[in-house]
Coordinates of C-alpha atoms and ligand atoms in Angstrom, one line a residue:
X1 CA 0.0 0.0 0.0
X2 CA 1.5 3.4 -1.0
X3 CA 1.3 6.1 1.6
X4 CA -1.1 8.8 0.7
X5 CA -0.2 12.5 0.2
X6 CA -1.0 14.9 3.1
X7 CA -4.6 15.7 3.0
X8 CA -7.5 17.4 4.7
X9 CA -10.7 15.3 4.5
X10 CA -13.7 17.3 5.5
X11 CA -16.7 15.1 6.3
X12 CA -20.0 16.9 6.0
X13 CA -22.6 14.8 7.8
X14 CA -19.8 13.6 10.1
X15 CA -22.2 12.6 12.8
X16 CA -24.5 10.7 10.5
X17 CA -25.0 7.0 10.0
X18 CA -22.8 6.6 6.9
X19 CA -19.9 8.5 8.4
X20 CA -19.9 6.7 11.7
X21 CA -20.7 3.2 10.4
X22 CA -18.6 3.2 7.2
X23 CA -16.4 6.2 6.4
X24 CA -14.6 6.7 9.7
X25 CA -13.9 3.0 10.4
X26 CA -12.6 2.8 6.8
X27 CA -10.2 5.8 7.4
X28 CA -9.1 4.2 10.8
X29 CA -8.2 1.0 8.9
X30 CA -6.2 2.9 6.3
X31 CA -4.3 4.6 9.1
X32 CA -3.6 1.2 10.7
X33 CA -2.3 0.1 7.3
X34 CA 0.1 2.9 7.3
X35 CA -1.4 5.0 4.5
X36 CA -2.3 8.2 6.5
X37 CA 0.5 10.6 6.9
X38 CA 0.9 12.2 10.3
X39 CA 0.2 15.7 9.0
X40 CA -3.2 14.7 7.4
X41 CA -6.5 15.8 9.1
X42 CA -10.0 14.5 9.2
X43 CA -12.6 17.0 10.1
X44 CA -16.2 15.9 11.0
X45 CA -18.8 18.6 10.2
X46 CA -22.4 18.7 11.2
X47 CA -25.0 21.1 12.9
X48 CA -24.9 19.4 16.4
X49 CA -23.4 21.6 19.1
X50 CA -20.9 19.0 20.4
X51 CA -17.4 19.4 21.6
X52 CA -14.4 17.6 19.9
X53 CA -14.2 15.3 22.9
X54 CA -17.9 14.3 22.5
X55 CA -17.4 13.7 18.8
X56 CA -14.3 11.5 19.4
X57 CA -16.2 9.5 21.9
X58 CA -19.0 8.9 19.3
X59 CA -16.4 7.9 16.6
X60 CA -14.5 5.7 19.0
X61 CA -17.7 3.7 19.9
X62 CA -18.5 3.3 16.3
X63 CA -15.0 2.3 15.2
X64 CA -14.9 -0.3 18.0
X65 CA -18.2 -1.7 16.9
X66 CA -17.3 -1.9 13.2
X67 CA -13.6 -2.7 13.2
X68 CA -14.2 -5.4 15.8
X69 CA -11.2 -7.4 17.2
X70 CA -8.7 -5.4 15.2
X71 CA -9.5 -2.3 17.1
X72 CA -6.4 -1.2 19.1
X73 CA -6.2 1.5 21.8
X74 CA -2.7 2.7 20.6
X75 CA -3.8 3.1 17.0
X76 CA -6.9 4.9 18.1
X77 CA -4.8 7.4 20.1
X78 CA -2.9 8.2 16.8
X79 CA -6.1 8.3 14.7
X80 CA -8.0 10.5 17.1
X81 CA -5.1 12.9 17.3
X82 CA -5.8 13.7 13.6
X83 CA -9.5 13.9 13.9
X84 CA -11.5 16.9 14.9
X85 CA -15.0 18.4 14.7
X86 CA -16.5 21.6 13.5
X87 CA -20.1 22.8 13.9
X88 CA -21.5 24.1 10.6
X89 CA -25.1 24.4 9.5
X90 CA -24.9 24.4 5.7
X91 CA -27.6 27.0 5.5
X92 CA -25.9 29.5 7.8
X93 CA -23.3 31.6 6.1
X94 CA -21.5 32.8 9.2
X95 CA -20.7 29.1 10.2
X96 CA -18.3 28.8 7.1
X97 CA -16.3 31.9 8.0
X98 CA -14.7 30.6 11.2
X99 CA -14.2 27.2 9.5
X100 CA -12.3 28.8 6.7
X101 CA -9.7 30.2 9.1
X102 CA -8.6 26.7 10.2
X103 CA -7.3 26.1 6.6
X104 CA -4.8 29.0 6.7
X105 CA -1.4 27.8 5.7
X106 CA -2.8 24.5 4.3
X107 CA -3.6 25.8 0.8
X108 CA -1.3 23.4 -1.0
X109 CA -2.6 20.3 0.8
X110 CA -5.0 18.0 -1.0
X111 CA -8.5 18.9 0.2
X112 CA -11.5 16.5 -0.1
X113 CA -15.0 17.6 0.9
X114 CA -17.0 14.5 1.4
X115 CA -20.8 15.3 1.3
X116 CA -22.4 12.6 3.3
X117 CA -25.7 14.6 3.7
X118 CA -29.0 14.8 2.0
X119 CA -28.6 15.8 -1.6
X120 CA -30.5 19.1 -1.2
X121 CA -27.5 20.3 0.8
X122 CA -24.9 19.5 -1.9
X123 CA -25.3 22.8 -3.8
X124 CA -25.6 25.0 -0.6
X125 CA -22.4 23.4 0.9
X126 CA -20.4 23.8 -2.3
X127 CA -21.6 27.5 -2.6
X128 CA -20.7 28.2 1.0
X129 CA -17.3 26.7 0.5
X130 CA -16.7 28.8 -2.6
X131 CA -17.9 32.0 -1.0
X132 CA -15.4 31.5 1.7
X133 CA -12.5 30.7 -0.6
X134 CA -12.2 27.1 0.6
X135 CA -12.1 25.6 -2.9
X136 CA -8.5 25.4 -4.1
X137 CA -7.1 23.9 -7.3
X138 CA -6.2 20.8 -5.3
X139 CA -9.7 20.4 -3.8
X140 CA -12.2 17.8 -4.8
X141 CA -15.7 17.0 -3.7
X142 CA -17.3 13.6 -3.1
X143 CA -21.1 13.2 -3.6
X144 CA -23.0 10.4 -2.1
X145 CA -26.1 8.9 -3.8
X146 CA -28.9 9.7 -4.4
X147 CA -27.9 12.5 -6.7
X148 CA -31.4 14.0 -7.2
X149 CA -34.7 12.2 -7.5
X150 CA -35.0 12.4 -11.3
X151 CA -33.1 13.6 -14.4
X152 CA -34.1 17.3 -13.9
X153 CA -33.2 17.5 -10.2
X154 CA -29.9 15.6 -10.8
X155 CA -29.0 18.0 -13.6
X156 CA -29.7 21.0 -11.4
X157 CA -27.5 19.7 -8.6
X158 CA -24.7 18.9 -11.1
X159 CA -25.1 22.4 -12.7
X160 CA -24.7 24.2 -9.3
X161 CA -21.8 21.9 -8.1
X162 CA -20.3 22.1 -11.6
X163 CA -20.2 25.9 -11.4
X164 CA -17.7 25.5 -8.5
X165 CA -15.8 22.3 -9.1
X166 CA -14.6 21.1 -12.5
X167 CA -15.8 17.6 -13.6
X168 CA -12.2 16.3 -12.8
X169 CA -12.7 17.4 -9.2
X170 CA -16.1 15.8 -8.7
X171 CA -16.2 12.2 -7.3
X172 CA -19.7 10.7 -7.5
X173 CA -19.7 7.6 -5.4
X174 CA -21.3 4.3 -6.2
X175 CA -19.9 2.1 -3.5
X176 CA -20.7 -1.1 -5.4
X177 CA -17.9 -0.2 -7.8
X178 CA -15.5 -0.1 -4.8
X179 CA -16.2 -3.8 -4.0
X180 CA -13.2 -6.1 -4.6
X181 CA -15.3 -8.6 -6.5
X182 CA -16.6 -6.0 -8.9
X183 CA -13.0 -5.1 -9.7
X184 CA -12.2 -8.8 -9.9
X185 CA -14.9 -9.0 -12.5
X186 CA -13.0 -6.4 -14.5
X187 CA -9.9 -8.5 -14.0
X188 CA -11.6 -11.7 -15.1
X189 CA -12.9 -10.0 -18.2
X190 CA -10.0 -7.8 -19.2
X191 CA -7.0 -9.7 -17.8
X192 CA -7.8 -13.1 -19.2
X193 CA -8.4 -14.4 -22.7
X194 CA -10.7 -17.2 -21.5
X195 CA -14.1 -15.5 -21.3
X196 CA -13.9 -12.8 -24.0
X197 CA -14.9 -15.1 -27.0
X198 CA -17.8 -16.3 -25.0
X199 CA -18.9 -12.9 -23.7
X200 CA -21.7 -12.2 -26.2
X201 CA -25.0 -13.1 -27.8
X202 CA -25.0 -16.7 -29.1
X203 CA -22.8 -17.8 -26.2
X204 CA -24.6 -16.1 -23.2
X205 CA -28.3 -17.0 -22.8
X206 CA -29.3 -14.5 -20.2
X207 CA -27.9 -12.5 -17.3
X208 CA -29.4 -11.9 -13.8
X209 CA -28.5 -9.3 -11.3
X210 CA -29.9 -9.6 -7.8
X211 CA -29.4 -7.2 -4.9
X212 CA -31.5 -8.6 -2.1
X213 CA -31.7 -7.3 1.5
X214 CA -33.3 -9.0 4.4
X215 CA -33.5 -5.7 6.3
X216 CA -36.5 -3.4 6.2
X217 CA -36.3 0.4 6.0
X218 CA -34.8 0.6 9.5
X219 CA -34.4 4.3 10.5
X220 CA -34.5 5.6 7.0
X221 CA -38.2 5.3 6.3
X222 CA -38.7 9.1 5.8
X223 CA -36.0 9.1 3.1
X224 CA -37.0 5.8 1.6
X225 CA -40.6 6.6 1.2
X226 CA -39.7 9.5 -1.0
X227 CA -37.3 7.4 -3.0
X228 CA -38.4 3.7 -3.5
X229 CA -36.3 0.8 -4.8
X230 CA -36.1 2.0 -8.4
X231 CA -34.4 5.2 -7.6
X232 CA -32.6 4.0 -4.5
X233 CA -31.0 0.9 -6.1
X234 CA -31.7 0.4 -9.8
X235 CA -30.7 3.8 -11.0
X236 CA -27.3 3.5 -9.5
X237 CA -26.0 0.1 -8.1
X238 CA -27.8 -2.3 -10.5
X239 CA -27.2 -0.2 -13.6
X240 CA -23.5 0.2 -12.7
X241 CA -23.2 -3.6 -12.3
X242 CA -24.9 -4.1 -15.7
X243 CA -22.5 -1.7 -17.2
X244 CA -19.5 -3.6 -15.9
X245 CA -20.8 -6.9 -17.4
X246 CA -21.9 -5.4 -20.7
X247 CA -19.2 -2.8 -21.5
X248 CA -16.7 -3.2 -24.3
X249 CA -13.0 -3.6 -23.3
X250 CA -11.8 -0.1 -22.5
X251 CA -8.9 1.1 -24.7
X252 CA -6.7 1.8 -21.6
X253 CA -6.8 1.9 -17.8
X254 CA -7.5 5.6 -18.0
X255 CA -10.6 6.6 -16.0
X256 CA -12.4 8.2 -19.0
X257 CA -11.7 5.1 -21.2
X258 CA -13.7 3.0 -18.7
X259 CA -16.4 5.6 -18.2
X260 CA -16.8 6.1 -21.9
X261 CA -17.6 2.4 -22.3
X262 CA -20.1 2.4 -19.5
X263 CA -21.8 5.4 -21.0
X264 CA -22.2 3.5 -24.3
X265 CA -24.0 0.7 -22.5
X266 CA -26.4 3.1 -20.7
X267 CA -27.1 4.8 -24.1
X268 CA -27.7 1.4 -25.7
X269 CA -30.3 0.3 -23.1
X270 CA -33.6 0.0 -25.0
X271 CA -35.9 2.7 -23.6
X272 CA -39.2 1.5 -22.1
X273 CA -42.2 3.7 -21.9
X274 CA -46.0 3.5 -21.6
X275 CA -47.7 0.1 -21.3
X276 CA -44.5 -1.7 -22.3
X277 CA -43.2 -0.7 -18.8
X278 CA -46.1 -2.7 -17.2
X279 CA -45.0 -5.8 -19.1
X280 CA -41.3 -5.6 -18.4
X281 CA -41.3 -4.4 -14.7
X282 CA -42.7 -5.6 -11.4
X283 CA -43.2 -3.3 -8.4
X284 CA -43.6 -4.8 -5.0
X285 CA -44.1 -3.8 -1.4
X286 CA -43.6 -6.1 1.6
X287 CA -46.3 -7.0 4.0
X288 CA -45.8 -8.6 7.5
X289 CA -44.0 -11.9 7.6
X290 CA -40.9 -13.5 9.2
X291 CA -37.2 -13.0 8.5
X292 CA -34.7 -15.4 9.9
X293 CA -37.5 -16.9 12.0
X294 CA -38.5 -13.6 13.7
X295 CA -41.8 -11.9 12.9
X296 CA -41.5 -8.5 11.2
X297 CA -44.1 -5.9 10.3
X298 CA -45.1 -4.8 6.9
X299 CA -43.9 -1.7 5.1
X300 CA -47.0 0.3 5.9
X301 CA -46.6 -0.5 9.6
X302 CA -43.0 0.8 9.7
X303 CA -42.3 3.9 11.8
X304 CA -42.5 7.1 9.7
X305 CA -44.1 5.5 6.6
X306 CA -47.2 7.5 5.7
X307 CA -50.6 5.7 5.8
X308 CA -51.4 4.0 2.4
X309 CA -48.0 4.8 0.9
X310 CA -47.5 3.2 -2.5
X311 CA -43.7 3.4 -2.5
X312 CA -42.1 0.2 -3.9
X313 CA -39.7 -1.8 -1.7
X314 CA -39.1 -4.3 -4.5
X315 CA -38.6 -4.0 -8.2
X316 CA -37.8 -6.5 -11.0
X317 CA -37.1 -5.6 -14.6
X318 CA -36.2 -7.1 -17.9
X319 CA -33.7 -4.9 -19.8
X320 CA -32.4 -5.2 -23.3
X321 CA -29.2 -3.8 -24.8
X322 CA -29.3 -2.7 -28.4
X323 CA -25.7 -3.5 -29.5
X324 CA -24.1 -6.1 -31.7
X325 CA -22.7 -7.9 -28.7
X326 CA -25.9 -8.1 -26.7
X327 CA -28.9 -8.0 -29.0
X328 CA -31.4 -10.6 -28.0
X329 CA -29.7 -11.4 -24.6
X330 CA -32.1 -10.4 -21.8
X331 CA -30.7 -8.9 -18.6
X332 CA -33.0 -9.4 -15.5
X333 CA -32.6 -7.1 -12.6
X334 CA -34.2 -7.4 -9.2
X335 CA -33.8 -5.7 -5.8
X336 CA -35.8 -5.5 -2.7
X337 CA -36.0 -5.1 1.0
X338 CA -37.2 -7.8 3.5
X339 CA -36.4 -10.6 1.1
X340 CA -35.4 -14.1 2.3
X341 CA -31.7 -13.4 2.6
X342 CA -29.0 -10.8 2.0
X343 CA -27.6 -11.6 -1.3
X344 CA -26.0 -9.6 -4.1
X345 CA -25.0 -11.6 -7.1
X346 CA -24.6 -11.6 -10.9
X347 CA -25.5 -14.9 -12.6
X348 CA -24.5 -15.4 -16.2
X349 CA -26.0 -18.4 -17.9
X350 CA -24.4 -19.7 -21.0
X351 CA -26.2 -21.3 -24.0
X352 CA -26.6 -25.0 -24.2
X353 CA -24.2 -27.3 -26.2
X354 CA -25.6 -28.1 -29.8
X355 CA -25.8 -31.9 -29.2
X356 CA -25.7 -33.9 -26.1
X357 CA -24.1 -37.4 -26.3
X358 CA -24.0 -38.1 -22.6
X359 CA -26.7 -38.5 -19.9
X360 CA -27.0 -35.3 -18.0
X361 CA -29.4 -33.4 -15.8
X362 CA -32.4 -31.5 -17.2
X363 CA -32.0 -27.9 -18.2
X364 CA -31.3 -25.5 -16.6
X365 CA -29.0 -27.6 -14.3
X366 CA -27.0 -28.7 -17.2
X367 CA -26.1 -25.2 -18.4
X368 CA -22.8 -23.6 -17.6
X369 CA -23.2 -20.7 -15.1
X370 CA -20.8 -18.0 -13.9
X371 CA -21.9 -16.6 -10.6
X372 CA -20.2 -13.5 -9.2
X373 CA -21.3 -13.1 -5.6
X374 CA -20.7 -9.7 -3.9
X375 CA -22.6 -10.3 -0.6
X376 CA -22.6 -11.8 1.9
X377 CA -19.3 -13.4 0.8
X378 CA -17.3 -12.4 -2.2
X379 CA -16.6 -15.2 -4.6
X380 CA -16.7 -16.2 -8.3
X381 CA -18.0 -19.7 -9.2
X382 CA -18.2 -21.4 -12.6
X383 CA -20.4 -24.4 -12.9
X384 CA -19.4 -27.0 -15.4
X385 CA -20.6 -30.5 -16.1
X386 CA -18.2 -33.3 -15.1
X387 CA -18.5 -37.1 -15.2
X388 CA -20.0 -38.7 -12.2
X389 CA -17.4 -41.2 -10.8
X390 CA -18.3 -44.8 -11.5
X391 CA -19.6 -46.7 -14.5
X392 CA -21.1 -45.0 -17.5
X393 CA -21.0 -41.4 -18.7
X394 CA -23.4 -39.6 -16.4
X395 CA -22.7 -35.9 -16.1
X396 CA -23.4 -33.8 -13.1
X397 CA -22.7 -30.0 -12.4
X398 CA -19.6 -29.2 -10.3
X399 CA -18.3 -25.9 -9.2
X400 CA -14.9 -24.3 -10.0
X401 CA -14.7 -21.7 -7.3
X402 CA -12.6 -18.7 -6.4
X403 CA -13.3 -17.7 -2.8
X404 CA -11.3 -14.5 -2.4
X405 CA -10.6 -14.6 1.4
X406 CA -9.7 -18.3 1.1
X407 CA -7.4 -17.8 -1.9
X408 CA -5.6 -14.6 -0.9
X409 CA -5.7 -15.2 2.8
X410 CA -6.2 -11.6 3.5
X411 CA -9.0 -9.3 4.6
X412 CA -10.9 -7.9 1.7
X413 CA -10.9 -4.1 1.7
X414 CA -14.2 -2.5 2.5
X415 CA -15.5 -0.6 -0.6
X416 CA -15.2 2.7 1.2
X417 CA -11.5 2.0 2.1
X418 CA -10.7 1.7 -1.6
X419 CA -12.9 4.6 -2.7
X420 CA -11.6 7.0 0.0
X421 CA -8.0 6.4 -1.0
X422 CA -8.9 6.8 -4.7
X423 CA -10.4 10.2 -3.8
X424 CA -7.3 11.3 -2.0
X425 CA -5.1 10.0 -4.9
X426 CA -7.4 11.7 -7.4
X427 CA -8.2 8.5 -9.3
X428 CA -11.7 8.9 -10.9
X429 CA -12.0 5.4 -12.5
X430 CA -14.5 4.0 -10.1
X431 CA -16.7 7.2 -9.9
X432 CA -19.6 8.2 -12.1
X433 CA -19.2 10.9 -14.6
X434 CA -22.0 13.4 -15.1
X435 CA -23.1 12.1 -18.5
X436 CA -23.3 8.5 -17.1
X437 CA -25.6 9.7 -14.4
X438 CA -27.7 11.7 -16.8
X439 CA -28.0 8.7 -19.1
X440 CA -29.1 6.5 -16.2
X441 CA -31.8 8.9 -15.1
X442 CA -32.9 9.3 -18.7
X443 CA -33.6 5.5 -18.9
X444 CA -35.2 5.3 -15.4
X445 CA -37.6 8.3 -15.5
X446 CA -40.0 6.9 -18.1
X447 CA -40.4 3.8 -16.0
X448 CA -41.6 5.8 -13.0
X449 CA -43.7 8.0 -15.1
X450 CA -45.5 5.0 -16.7
X451 CA -46.2 3.5 -13.2
X452 CA -47.8 6.8 -12.3
X453 CA -49.7 7.2 -15.5
X454 CA -51.3 3.7 -15.3
X455 CA -51.7 3.7 -11.6
X456 CA -49.4 0.7 -11.2
X457 CA -49.6 0.1 -7.5
X458 CA -47.0 -2.3 -5.9
X459 CA -47.9 -5.9 -5.6
X460 CA -47.6 -7.1 -2.0
X461 CA -45.2 -9.8 -1.0
X462 CA -44.6 -11.5 2.3
X463 CA -41.6 -10.3 4.2
X464 CA -39.0 -13.1 4.2
X465 CA -40.0 -14.4 0.7
X466 CA -38.3 -13.6 -2.7
X467 CA -40.7 -11.0 -3.7
X468 CA -44.1 -11.0 -5.5
X469 CA -45.1 -14.0 -7.7
X470 CA -45.2 -11.6 -10.7
X471 CA -41.4 -11.4 -10.5
X472 CA -41.1 -15.2 -11.1
X473 CA -43.7 -14.8 -13.9
X474 CA -41.6 -12.0 -15.5
X475 CA -38.6 -14.2 -16.1
X476 CA -40.7 -17.4 -16.4
X477 CA -42.4 -16.0 -19.5
X478 CA -39.0 -16.2 -21.3
X479 CA -38.5 -19.8 -20.1
X480 CA -36.0 -19.0 -17.3
X481 CA -36.1 -18.9 -13.5
X482 CA -34.3 -16.8 -10.9
X483 CA -31.3 -18.5 -9.5
X484 CA -32.9 -19.1 -6.1
X485 CA -35.7 -21.0 -7.8
X486 CA -33.4 -23.4 -9.7
Ligands
LIG1 P1 -28.0 10.7 8.5 O1 -27.6 9.6 9.4 O2 -29.4 11.3 8.5 O3 -26.9 11.9 8.6 C1 -27.1 13.1 8.0 C2 -25.9 14.0 8.5 O4 -26.1 15.3 7.9 C3 -25.8 14.2 10.0 O5 -24.5 14.2 10.3 C4 -26.5 15.5 10.2 O6 -26.0 16.1 11.4 C5 -25.9 16.3 9.0 N1 -26.8 17.4 8.6 C6 -28.1 17.5 8.4 N2 -28.5 18.7 8.1 C7 -27.4 19.5 8.0 C8 -27.1 20.9 7.8 N3 -28.1 21.7 7.5 N4 -25.9 21.3 7.8 C9 -24.8 20.4 8.1 N5 -25.0 19.1 8.4 C10 -26.2 18.7 8.3 O7 -27.8 10.2 7.0 P2 -26.8 9.1 6.5 O8 -27.5 7.8 6.5 O9 -25.5 9.2 7.1 O10 -26.7 9.4 4.9 C11 -26.0 10.5 4.4 C12 -26.2 10.5 2.9 O11 -25.6 9.4 2.3 C13 -27.7 10.5 2.4 O12 -27.8 11.3 1.3 C14 -27.9 9.0 2.1 O13 -28.9 8.9 1.2 C15 -26.5 8.6 1.6 N6 -26.3 7.2 1.8 C16 -26.4 6.6 3.0 C17 -26.1 5.3 3.2 C18 -26.1 4.6 4.6 O14 -25.8 3.4 4.6 N7 -26.4 5.3 5.6 C19 -25.7 4.5 2.1 C20 -25.6 5.1 0.8 C21 -25.9 6.5 0.7 P3 -26.8 17.2 12.3 O15 -28.2 16.7 12.4 O16 -26.0 17.2 13.5 O17 -26.6 18.4 11.5

């Protein structure tokens, strides 16, 4: 691991869930790994009137909980020495003034403003920073999802932030791209010859992307009810995963080479509108049920969910990509809350052999499948048919597996560890460019509009199941089944 240059990381929303649960533990781990120089500073910022000591106590509790057995009192003493807190209300001009003074003499230091706040604060924060001369040529800004709630609102945020920071200074995070397995998928595709001749129509039958959570809306019901699964998950994480699978090999490792290829995929997604949306998508909302054997309430009974809300907590879609490589290969996407288990995976099913001369299981069990699992464990598995030991040629599926933690005998970096160090190094490869985001919204907006136009209310599903029956029918109509149904 290379040491990072001296930096000031300013964490807006420093007392929030994401900062305490993910960002600060990730920074602590990077310090333990020797990447943080002693002169670097991390500054938590929020409206709460708390002292530095109170803030450190909050962060320490959280780091202990999330770093677990690797937490070390000596390392914490070093880390906390570089951590401080500043009270700023993003909407109060005077608060930025005193803050600006704490940067005197540090103008040449890399400066990263991480905005872990609601998106309606992104522009006011950037404008407050600019008015107080806090944005230098070596500054950058990190924007958490969701970036707006539709194409127009996203464009407005990008416009206002873009008036202050150049595109090269804006890091739009999709933490799925920071996952080691997603980068391993890139390595598998573009570091090996093996799969490239097979990575296309005629060789791949269909692709499934599942991001299933067994949790409900937890403390975020207010936010979630305004958002729903389509905007919260599909517009960003699932479409980004689809891009990684479907993109052409980039011409180089340059960040824009990869982002150009992802953009081409988003632009080649066949648009859906009107009644076609109803045939190719399924909206769902969970009702009461049981998860891991414990009873749970339905979405409408969750705290802070408005009575009669029609927000979807599940969505499944059939997508098609109009390109020479992918024409005719369906991509099925699904995501939801309160599903049977926490599971994120990409399953790629290959076409059948033209002629079978041996006895083998019925389809689909006889088809080769490449499964890239991102959660709960990170692994890549290829299922092939092998001869069953004994007399005769009876074939059965066996797995060729790559379990990363087993193979490399090392802890996998959390996505935020990787992404935060990329921000400090200024590497934009794993961050979304403005035109990518715009293309994703352009594809998503008509789906939501059609749901509204035709009054498509979500179909209910029992918490702890795999979603509404209509999702099985969606893929079943094409003669396939979701991987958990095989
Ligand atoms: P959160 O727990 O509600 O935290 C929000 C933070 O913003 C708090 O530190 C809050 O502190 C601060 N804040 C609110 N109003 C402010 C203002 N006017 N000026 C300055 N600070 C202000 O939210 P979160 O879950 O951490 O999420 C933060 C962002 O990341 C959201 O956009 C969310 O959608 C996104 N995100 C979260 C997760 C996650 O796992 N939590 C995952 C992906 C994306 P004070 O109240 O003290 O000001």
